[in-house]
Amino acid sequence: MANRKVLEEMLRSEKIDGKEFKKLCFQGIPDGCGLRSTCWKILLNYIPYSTKEWDTILTKQRAVYSQFIKTMIINPNEVNSGSSDIDHPLSSGPDSSWSEYFKENEVLSQIDKDVRRLCPDLSFFQQPTNYPASFCSQNLRTRVEQANLQAMQVTKSKSGGSLLASTRKRHVSDDGYYKILPEGEEAHWEVCERILFIFALLNPGIAYVQGMNEVLGPIYYTFVTDSKDSEVNAEADAFFCFTGIMSEIKDNFIKILDFSQCGISHNMNKLMELLQLCDPQLHACLTERNIKPQFFSFRWITLLLSQDFLYPEIQRLWDSLFSDEHRFKFLLYFCCAMMVAQRTRLILGDFIDNMKVLQKYPIETDIYQLLQLACQIRDDKLILQPVNTNPENDYKPSNQPNVSKLFGGFLSKVKNR
């Protein structure tokens, strides 16, 4: 973990040494006091290394985001209220604001479905925010209801009558877990919905793709919970930091780029090439069992492992991920470390057991050990002993070996970095 005092002094200086700052953050940013939220803003290029410019930039960017809300999350009726031209909701003309409005509703409906189930194990996203944008929240709620009505289709009953049937599943659980809060209040998932919707409107080329909500979640959560000061402007700051991340990983979400040099398939293949270099025995076993990287690493790489660890561990991982000079190349080293850390179970297990491990990674695995292992792989310093595959080996999947024992204790000092 980085030295809190050294990091605080660095953030108080007029000009931050970028190289030393990244080196310090890579070791892990201390929790609380707004340190992580401030450091992430720097690492994601939201604010510069020149601290005297922060207030001006943040004030300007937050005002820009506020304007986005006021101009984008509106009803076409409000746009046309002062115009003599009539734009009817049933108009299919290319210049009709209503036509565009209904297309946007389709995107909003997908976002709404995803954010309602954002990190269900954490009650945070269902709790009310202390800083609701009440002047526009009702607009989005109304639009979601309209989008759901659009999804209704007419079917014929057995008696020949017409019935309205919804093509969408209800997002509200029976116990009211996802119920919308009273007017004037907003849940945190609704704030995330607004961020993603504005992002989609500003980036029509990619718009919204399922999974982007999982990338936004840890950023917004960090800015809200890090300190009272960071909570006030968490929505605007999370939007710009999320936009910064997406500018670097958006190719993973674009289907037509899947098999290009910058697409997700290329990155998955690079991961397996990396595994072959550092652990030929494990790579051979997975290849022989026809365990393809898209079975498990598609989610790992695309969502930056946000679904595979608890949020505190994700925060620690992203400290290093955002700080590394090669940033998302380090993600591949970490994914490789995840497989190597489970090498005995994977090599001695079968196809089904392998898939259980890779698709639902063991939650008890120490994130600090994985980070150190990833560094060993990156620096080409990993030495592995062959796993005994003798049929008489009494290994059972439930008897998962300790990672520290597997690698001879070179991980023992990681928590003291």
Short mmCIF file of C-alpha atoms in Angstrom, two decimals:
data_model
loop_
_atom_site.label_atom_id
_atom_site.label_comp_id
_atom_site.label_asym_id
_atom_site.label_seq_id
_atom_site.Cartn_x
_atom_site.Cartn_y
_atom_site.Cartn_z
CA MET A 1 0.00 0.00 0.00
CA ALA A 2 1.29 3.46 -0.89
CA ASN A 3 2.48 5.68 1.93
CA ARG A 4 -0.47 7.97 2.74
CA LYS A 5 1.69 10.85 3.94
CA VAL A 6 3.91 10.81 0.85
CA LEU A 7 0.89 10.66 -1.46
CA GLU A 8 -0.86 13.51 0.35
CA GLU A 9 2.26 15.67 0.13
CA MET A 10 2.55 14.91 -3.56
CA LEU A 11 -1.06 15.99 -4.16
CA ARG A 12 -0.40 19.26 -2.32
CA SER A 13 2.57 20.14 -4.51
CA GLU A 14 2.16 22.62 -7.36
CA LYS A 15 3.35 20.13 -10.00
CA ILE A 16 3.08 16.37 -9.54
CA ASP A 17 5.87 14.16 -10.82
CA GLY A 18 3.85 11.85 -13.08
CA LYS A 19 6.30 8.94 -13.06
CA GLU A 20 6.69 8.88 -9.28
CA PHE A 21 2.97 9.42 -8.80
CA LYS A 22 2.05 6.40 -10.93
CA LYS A 23 4.67 4.30 -9.21
CA LEU A 24 3.19 5.19 -5.83
CA CYS A 25 -0.43 4.61 -6.91
CA PHE A 26 0.48 1.25 -8.43
CA GLN A 27 1.25 0.01 -4.92
CA GLY A 28 -2.35 0.74 -3.87
CA ILE A 29 -4.07 3.98 -2.93
CA PRO A 30 -5.10 4.30 0.75
CA ASP A 31 -8.84 4.30 1.46
CA GLY A 32 -10.73 7.38 2.61
CA CYS A 33 -10.09 11.13 2.72
CA GLY A 34 -10.79 11.42 -1.01
CA LEU A 35 -7.37 10.13 -2.00
CA ARG A 36 -8.50 7.41 -4.40
CA SER A 37 -11.08 9.57 -6.16
CA THR A 38 -8.50 12.35 -6.65
CA CYS A 39 -5.83 9.96 -7.87
CA TRP A 40 -8.18 8.24 -10.31
CA LYS A 41 -9.14 11.63 -11.79
CA ILE A 42 -5.45 12.26 -12.48
CA LEU A 43 -4.71 8.75 -13.76
CA LEU A 44 -7.71 8.86 -16.11
CA ASN A 45 -6.63 12.25 -17.49
CA TYR A 46 -9.62 14.14 -16.11
CA ILE A 47 -7.39 16.60 -14.27
CA PRO A 48 -3.71 17.39 -15.02
CA TYR A 49 -0.56 17.02 -12.95
CA SER A 50 -0.58 20.78 -12.43
CA THR A 51 -2.65 21.09 -9.26
CA LYS A 52 -3.21 24.85 -9.63
CA GLU A 53 -5.39 24.12 -12.68
CA TRP A 54 -7.73 21.71 -10.91
CA ASP A 55 -10.36 24.16 -9.66
CA THR A 56 -10.75 25.84 -13.05
CA ILE A 57 -11.00 22.56 -14.97
CA LEU A 58 -13.37 20.87 -12.53
CA THR A 59 -15.68 23.89 -12.39
CA LYS A 60 -15.79 24.06 -16.18
CA GLN A 61 -16.35 20.33 -16.73
CA ARG A 62 -19.05 20.06 -14.09
CA ALA A 63 -20.87 23.00 -15.69
CA VAL A 64 -20.62 21.24 -19.06
CA TYR A 65 -22.16 18.09 -17.62
CA SER A 66 -24.96 20.07 -16.01
CA GLN A 67 -25.71 21.53 -19.43
CA PHE A 68 -25.76 18.03 -20.92
CA ILE A 69 -28.49 17.08 -18.46
CA LYS A 70 -30.57 20.16 -19.18
CA THR A 71 -30.36 19.86 -22.97
CA MET A 72 -30.45 16.09 -23.50
CA ILE A 73 -32.81 14.62 -20.96
CA ILE A 74 -35.88 16.47 -22.09
CA ASN A 75 -39.21 15.84 -23.77
CA PRO A 76 -39.66 16.92 -27.42
CA ASN A 77 -42.78 18.78 -26.28
CA GLU A 78 -40.48 21.17 -24.42
CA VAL A 79 -38.37 21.68 -27.54
CA ASN A 80 -41.37 22.43 -29.72
CA SER A 81 -43.37 24.45 -27.20
CA GLY A 82 -42.16 27.75 -28.61
CA SER A 83 -42.29 26.74 -32.26
CA SER A 84 -45.10 27.35 -34.72
CA ASP A 85 -44.28 24.11 -36.54
CA ILE A 86 -46.16 21.07 -35.31
CA ASP A 87 -44.10 17.91 -34.79
CA HIS A 88 -46.59 15.13 -34.11
CA PRO A 89 -45.52 12.07 -32.06
CA LEU A 90 -46.74 9.79 -34.90
CA SER A 91 -44.57 11.56 -37.44
CA SER A 92 -42.09 9.26 -39.20
CA GLY A 93 -40.28 12.06 -41.03
CA PRO A 94 -36.47 12.07 -40.92
CA ASP A 95 -36.47 15.52 -39.31
CA SER A 96 -39.01 14.62 -36.63
CA SER A 97 -37.67 15.08 -33.11
CA TRP A 98 -40.21 12.51 -31.97
CA SER A 99 -38.79 9.88 -34.31
CA GLU A 100 -35.34 10.38 -32.84
CA TYR A 101 -36.86 10.48 -29.36
CA PHE A 102 -38.34 6.98 -29.73
CA LYS A 103 -35.07 5.59 -31.10
CA GLU A 104 -33.30 6.96 -28.05
CA ASN A 105 -35.92 5.31 -25.86
CA GLU A 106 -34.84 1.91 -27.17
CA VAL A 107 -31.30 2.60 -25.96
CA LEU A 108 -32.61 3.91 -22.65
CA SER A 109 -34.69 0.78 -22.15
CA GLN A 110 -31.60 -1.44 -22.46
CA ILE A 111 -29.65 0.77 -20.06
CA ASP A 112 -32.53 0.72 -17.59
CA LYS A 113 -32.66 -3.06 -17.65
CA ASP A 114 -28.94 -3.34 -16.93
CA VAL A 115 -28.49 -0.67 -14.25
CA ARG A 116 -31.36 -2.06 -12.19
CA ARG A 117 -29.33 -5.19 -11.63
CA LEU A 118 -25.97 -3.45 -11.18
CA CYS A 119 -24.01 -5.29 -8.48
CA PRO A 120 -27.09 -6.85 -6.78
CA ASP A 121 -24.99 -8.09 -3.85
CA LEU A 122 -24.31 -4.49 -2.86
CA SER A 123 -27.27 -2.50 -1.54
CA PHE A 124 -25.53 0.79 -2.36
CA PHE A 125 -27.08 1.21 -5.81
CA GLN A 126 -30.62 0.86 -4.48
CA GLN A 127 -30.05 3.50 -1.81
CA PRO A 128 -31.01 7.18 -2.39
CA THR A 129 -28.34 9.65 -3.43
CA ASN A 130 -27.82 12.72 -1.30
CA TYR A 131 -27.61 14.88 -4.42
CA PRO A 132 -30.53 13.98 -6.73
CA ALA A 133 -31.10 15.81 -10.01
CA SER A 134 -34.80 15.95 -9.25
CA PHE A 135 -35.52 18.45 -12.03
CA CYS A 136 -34.87 15.79 -14.68
CA SER A 137 -35.26 12.42 -12.93
CA GLN A 138 -38.98 12.28 -13.65
CA ASN A 139 -38.30 12.82 -17.35
CA LEU A 140 -36.17 9.67 -17.53
CA ARG A 141 -38.70 7.66 -15.53
CA THR A 142 -41.43 8.73 -17.94
CA ARG A 143 -39.29 7.81 -20.92
CA VAL A 144 -38.59 4.36 -19.51
CA GLU A 145 -42.32 3.79 -19.06
CA GLN A 146 -42.90 4.87 -22.66
CA ALA A 147 -40.16 2.55 -23.87
CA ASN A 148 -41.80 -0.34 -22.04
CA LEU A 149 -45.13 0.50 -23.67
CA GLN A 150 -43.41 0.38 -27.03
CA ALA A 151 -42.33 -3.14 -26.20
CA MET A 152 -45.93 -4.25 -25.76
CA GLN A 153 -47.19 -6.37 -28.61
CA VAL A 154 -50.66 -7.46 -29.62
CA THR A 155 -51.36 -11.18 -29.43
CA LYS A 156 -54.43 -13.24 -30.10
CA SER A 157 -56.16 -14.99 -27.23
CA LYS A 158 -57.66 -18.45 -27.61
CA SER A 159 -61.10 -16.89 -27.92
CA GLY A 160 -59.92 -14.75 -30.82
CA GLY A 161 -59.66 -11.51 -28.84
CA SER A 162 -56.64 -9.23 -28.80
CA LEU A 163 -54.35 -9.07 -25.78
CA LEU A 164 -51.48 -6.78 -24.99
CA ALA A 165 -48.41 -8.78 -23.96
CA SER A 166 -45.09 -7.37 -22.88
CA THR A 167 -41.94 -8.63 -24.53
CA ARG A 168 -39.90 -7.46 -21.55
CA LYS A 169 -39.49 -9.01 -18.15
CA ARG A 170 -40.38 -7.03 -15.04
CA HIS A 171 -37.33 -5.47 -13.44
CA VAL A 172 -39.00 -4.99 -10.06
CA SER A 173 -38.67 -7.88 -7.65
CA ASP A 174 -41.63 -9.07 -5.62
CA ASP A 175 -40.17 -7.70 -2.40
CA GLY A 176 -39.81 -4.21 -3.91
CA TYR A 177 -35.99 -4.35 -3.90
CA TYR A 178 -35.79 -2.37 -7.14
CA LYS A 179 -38.79 -0.14 -6.69
CA ILE A 180 -38.35 3.43 -7.87
CA LEU A 181 -38.07 5.91 -5.03
CA PRO A 182 -40.69 8.64 -4.43
CA GLU A 183 -40.66 11.73 -6.61
CA GLY A 184 -37.84 14.06 -5.59
CA GLU A 185 -35.56 11.17 -4.62
CA GLU A 186 -33.16 9.18 -6.78
CA ALA A 187 -31.45 5.87 -6.26
CA HIS A 188 -27.80 5.57 -7.21
CA TRP A 189 -28.68 3.21 -10.06
CA GLU A 190 -30.81 6.00 -11.55
CA VAL A 191 -27.79 8.32 -11.51
CA CYS A 192 -25.78 5.63 -13.33
CA GLU A 193 -28.64 5.31 -15.82
CA ARG A 194 -28.47 9.02 -16.57
CA ILE A 195 -24.66 8.94 -17.01
CA LEU A 196 -24.86 6.03 -19.45
CA PHE A 197 -27.75 7.57 -21.38
CA ILE A 198 -25.90 10.86 -21.85
CA PHE A 199 -22.79 8.95 -22.90
CA ALA A 200 -24.85 7.03 -25.47
CA LEU A 201 -26.36 10.22 -26.88
CA LEU A 202 -22.95 11.87 -27.16
CA ASN A 203 -21.36 8.79 -28.76
CA PRO A 204 -23.92 7.48 -31.30
CA GLY A 205 -21.26 5.40 -33.04
CA ILE A 206 -21.04 3.04 -30.08
CA ALA A 207 -24.05 4.29 -28.05
CA TYR A 208 -24.58 1.76 -25.25
CA VAL A 209 -23.48 -1.87 -25.14
CA GLN A 210 -24.42 -4.27 -22.36
CA GLY A 211 -21.62 -4.37 -19.80
CA MET A 212 -20.74 -0.70 -19.84
CA ASN A 213 -22.76 -0.37 -16.65
CA GLU A 214 -20.33 -2.75 -14.95
CA VAL A 215 -17.39 -0.52 -15.90
CA LEU A 216 -19.13 2.60 -14.63
CA GLY A 217 -20.27 1.04 -11.33
CA PRO A 218 -16.93 0.95 -9.44
CA ILE A 219 -16.01 4.46 -10.60
CA TYR A 220 -19.26 6.03 -9.45
CA TYR A 221 -19.24 4.00 -6.21
CA THR A 222 -15.69 5.17 -5.44
CA PHE A 223 -16.47 8.84 -6.01
CA VAL A 224 -19.59 8.71 -3.83
CA THR A 225 -18.08 6.79 -0.91
CA ASP A 226 -14.51 8.14 -0.89
CA SER A 227 -15.30 11.39 0.94
CA LYS A 228 -18.05 13.99 1.46
CA ASP A 229 -16.27 16.35 -0.91
CA SER A 230 -16.01 13.83 -3.73
CA GLU A 231 -19.65 12.78 -3.24
CA VAL A 232 -21.04 16.24 -4.11
CA ASN A 233 -19.92 16.08 -7.74
CA ALA A 234 -19.68 12.31 -8.08
CA GLU A 235 -22.06 12.14 -11.05
CA ALA A 236 -20.26 14.64 -13.26
CA ASP A 237 -16.79 13.41 -12.29
CA ALA A 238 -17.77 9.76 -12.83
CA PHE A 239 -19.15 10.64 -16.26
CA PHE A 240 -15.88 12.17 -17.48
CA CYS A 241 -13.70 9.45 -15.95
CA PHE A 242 -15.94 6.76 -17.45
CA THR A 243 -15.68 8.52 -20.82
CA GLY A 244 -11.91 8.49 -20.42
CA ILE A 245 -11.82 4.74 -19.82
CA MET A 246 -14.20 4.04 -22.68
CA SER A 247 -11.99 6.00 -25.06
CA GLU A 248 -9.32 3.37 -24.40
CA ILE A 249 -11.38 0.16 -24.27
CA LYS A 250 -14.31 0.98 -26.58
CA ASP A 251 -12.95 -1.32 -29.32
CA ASN A 252 -13.75 -4.30 -27.08
CA PHE A 253 -17.42 -3.32 -27.27
CA ILE A 254 -17.60 -2.85 -31.06
CA LYS A 255 -18.63 -6.10 -32.70
CA ILE A 256 -17.29 -5.33 -36.18
CA LEU A 257 -13.83 -4.93 -34.64
CA ASP A 258 -13.89 -8.27 -32.82
CA PHE A 259 -11.32 -9.91 -35.12
CA SER A 260 -9.21 -6.83 -35.83
CA GLN A 261 -5.84 -6.05 -34.23
CA CYS A 262 -7.61 -3.90 -31.62
CA GLY A 263 -10.69 -6.09 -31.03
CA ILE A 264 -11.60 -8.39 -28.17
CA SER A 265 -10.68 -11.61 -30.02
CA HIS A 266 -7.14 -10.34 -30.56
CA ASN A 267 -6.82 -9.55 -26.85
CA MET A 268 -8.13 -12.98 -25.84
CA ASN A 269 -5.63 -14.66 -28.16
CA LYS A 270 -2.83 -12.52 -26.71
CA LEU A 271 -3.84 -13.73 -23.25
CA MET A 272 -3.52 -17.37 -24.29
CA GLU A 273 -0.17 -16.68 -25.97
CA LEU A 274 1.01 -15.14 -22.72
CA LEU A 275 -0.17 -18.19 -20.78
CA GLN A 276 1.66 -20.48 -23.19
CA LEU A 277 4.89 -18.60 -22.57
CA CYS A 278 4.73 -18.58 -18.77
CA ASP A 279 2.95 -21.91 -18.14
CA PRO A 280 3.13 -24.33 -21.11
CA GLN A 281 1.74 -27.21 -19.06
CA LEU A 282 -1.43 -25.36 -18.10
CA HIS A 283 -1.87 -23.99 -21.62
CA ALA A 284 -1.56 -27.50 -23.08
CA CYS A 285 -4.18 -28.86 -20.67
CA LEU A 286 -6.71 -26.14 -21.50
CA THR A 287 -6.06 -26.55 -25.23
CA GLU A 288 -6.45 -30.33 -25.04
CA ARG A 289 -9.83 -29.90 -23.27
CA ASN A 290 -10.92 -27.39 -25.91
CA ILE A 291 -11.40 -24.65 -23.30
CA LYS A 292 -11.41 -21.55 -25.45
CA PRO A 293 -10.63 -18.08 -24.07
CA GLN A 294 -14.03 -16.70 -25.11
CA PHE A 295 -15.61 -19.06 -22.57
CA PHE A 296 -14.23 -16.99 -19.70
CA SER A 297 -11.84 -14.18 -20.68
CA PHE A 298 -14.32 -12.24 -22.84
CA ARG A 299 -15.97 -10.98 -19.65
CA TRP A 300 -12.66 -10.58 -17.81
CA ILE A 301 -11.15 -8.29 -20.43
CA THR A 302 -14.23 -6.39 -21.57
CA LEU A 303 -15.46 -5.54 -18.06
CA LEU A 304 -11.99 -5.10 -16.50
CA LEU A 305 -12.81 -7.95 -14.08
CA SER A 306 -15.51 -5.85 -12.43
CA GLN A 307 -17.79 -8.89 -12.08
CA ASP A 308 -15.18 -11.29 -10.73
CA PHE A 309 -14.14 -9.65 -7.46
CA LEU A 310 -15.74 -7.64 -4.67
CA TYR A 311 -15.71 -3.86 -5.05
CA PRO A 312 -12.91 -3.23 -2.49
CA GLU A 313 -10.73 -5.68 -4.43
CA ILE A 314 -11.72 -4.10 -7.74
CA GLN A 315 -10.67 -0.71 -6.37
CA ARG A 316 -7.27 -2.12 -5.40
CA LEU A 317 -6.86 -3.82 -8.78
CA TRP A 318 -7.84 -0.69 -10.68
CA ASP A 319 -5.33 1.36 -8.66
CA SER A 320 -2.61 -0.69 -10.37
CA LEU A 321 -4.40 -0.99 -13.68
CA PHE A 322 -4.84 2.76 -14.08
CA SER A 323 -1.29 3.45 -12.85
CA ASP A 324 0.57 1.06 -15.13
CA GLU A 325 2.34 2.67 -18.09
CA HIS A 326 0.89 0.03 -20.39
CA ARG A 327 -2.38 0.05 -18.50
CA PHE A 328 -4.57 -2.50 -20.24
CA LYS A 329 -1.66 -4.71 -21.18
CA PHE A 330 -1.23 -5.19 -17.44
CA LEU A 331 -4.82 -6.46 -17.42
CA LEU A 332 -3.67 -9.41 -19.56
CA TYR A 333 -0.84 -10.12 -17.11
CA PHE A 334 -3.33 -10.11 -14.26
CA CYS A 335 -5.76 -12.41 -16.11
CA CYS A 336 -2.88 -14.76 -16.80
CA ALA A 337 -1.98 -14.66 -13.11
CA MET A 338 -5.54 -15.66 -12.26
CA MET A 339 -5.16 -18.85 -14.29
CA VAL A 340 -1.65 -19.63 -13.05
CA ALA A 341 -2.75 -19.16 -9.43
CA GLN A 342 -5.28 -21.97 -9.97
CA ARG A 343 -2.95 -24.11 -12.10
CA THR A 344 -2.99 -27.25 -9.93
CA ARG A 345 -6.77 -27.37 -9.80
CA LEU A 346 -7.03 -26.64 -13.50
CA ILE A 347 -4.41 -29.18 -14.60
CA LEU A 348 -5.73 -31.98 -12.39
CA GLY A 349 -9.40 -31.17 -12.89
CA ASP A 350 -11.65 -31.94 -15.85
CA PHE A 351 -13.54 -29.77 -18.32
CA ILE A 352 -16.46 -29.11 -15.98
CA ASP A 353 -14.27 -28.25 -13.01
CA ASN A 354 -12.11 -26.00 -15.16
CA MET A 355 -15.15 -24.10 -16.36
CA LYS A 356 -16.39 -23.66 -12.80
CA VAL A 357 -13.08 -22.14 -11.77
CA LEU A 358 -12.71 -19.84 -14.77
CA GLN A 359 -16.30 -18.68 -15.05
CA LYS A 360 -16.77 -18.18 -11.32
CA TYR A 361 -13.34 -17.39 -10.01
CA PRO A 362 -12.72 -18.48 -6.38
CA ILE A 363 -13.62 -15.48 -4.23
CA GLU A 364 -11.18 -16.46 -1.48
CA THR A 365 -8.16 -15.80 -3.74
CA ASP A 366 -6.00 -12.99 -2.36
CA ILE A 367 -5.97 -9.98 -4.72
CA TYR A 368 -2.56 -8.92 -3.41
CA GLN A 369 -1.04 -12.27 -4.31
CA LEU A 370 -2.54 -12.07 -7.78
CA LEU A 371 -1.11 -8.59 -8.30
CA GLN A 372 2.35 -9.74 -7.27
CA LEU A 373 2.07 -12.78 -9.49
CA ALA A 374 1.03 -10.56 -12.41
CA CYS A 375 4.18 -8.48 -11.85
CA GLN A 376 6.31 -11.62 -11.83
CA ILE A 377 4.81 -12.65 -15.18
CA ARG A 378 5.26 -9.15 -16.61
CA ASP A 379 8.91 -9.04 -15.51
CA ASP A 380 9.54 -12.60 -16.74
CA LYS A 381 10.59 -13.75 -13.29
CA LEU A 382 8.05 -16.52 -12.72
CA ILE A 383 9.43 -19.99 -12.08
CA LEU A 384 6.91 -22.85 -11.93
CA GLN A 385 7.31 -26.49 -11.05
CA PRO A 386 5.49 -29.11 -13.18
CA VAL A 387 2.28 -30.43 -11.66
CA ASN A 388 2.31 -34.17 -11.02
CA THR A 389 -0.47 -35.65 -13.16
CA ASN A 390 0.01 -39.21 -11.89
CA PRO A 391 -3.44 -40.92 -11.79
CA GLU A 392 -2.70 -41.94 -8.20
CA ASN A 393 -2.53 -38.32 -7.18
CA ASP A 394 -5.19 -37.88 -4.53
CA TYR A 395 -5.98 -34.28 -5.53
CA LYS A 396 -9.62 -33.30 -5.31
CA PRO A 397 -11.06 -30.01 -6.62
CA SER A 398 -12.37 -29.18 -3.17
CA ASN A 399 -8.83 -29.37 -1.78
CA GLN A 400 -7.65 -26.19 -3.44
CA PRO A 401 -3.94 -25.59 -2.77
CA ASN A 402 -2.71 -22.43 -1.16
CA VAL A 403 -1.32 -19.97 -3.70
CA SER A 404 1.59 -19.02 -1.46
CA LYS A 405 2.73 -22.65 -1.20
CA LEU A 406 2.51 -23.12 -4.96
CA PHE A 407 5.07 -20.44 -5.64
CA GLY A 408 7.56 -21.05 -2.89
CA GLY A 409 6.75 -18.09 -0.69
CA PHE A 410 7.90 -15.32 -3.03
CA LEU A 411 4.48 -13.72 -2.54
CA SER A 412 4.80 -13.43 1.22
CA LYS A 413 5.91 -9.78 1.26
CA VAL A 414 3.34 -8.43 -1.16
CA LYS A 415 1.08 -6.80 1.44
CA ASN A 416 4.02 -4.84 2.75
CA ARG A 417 4.85 -3.24 -0.62
#
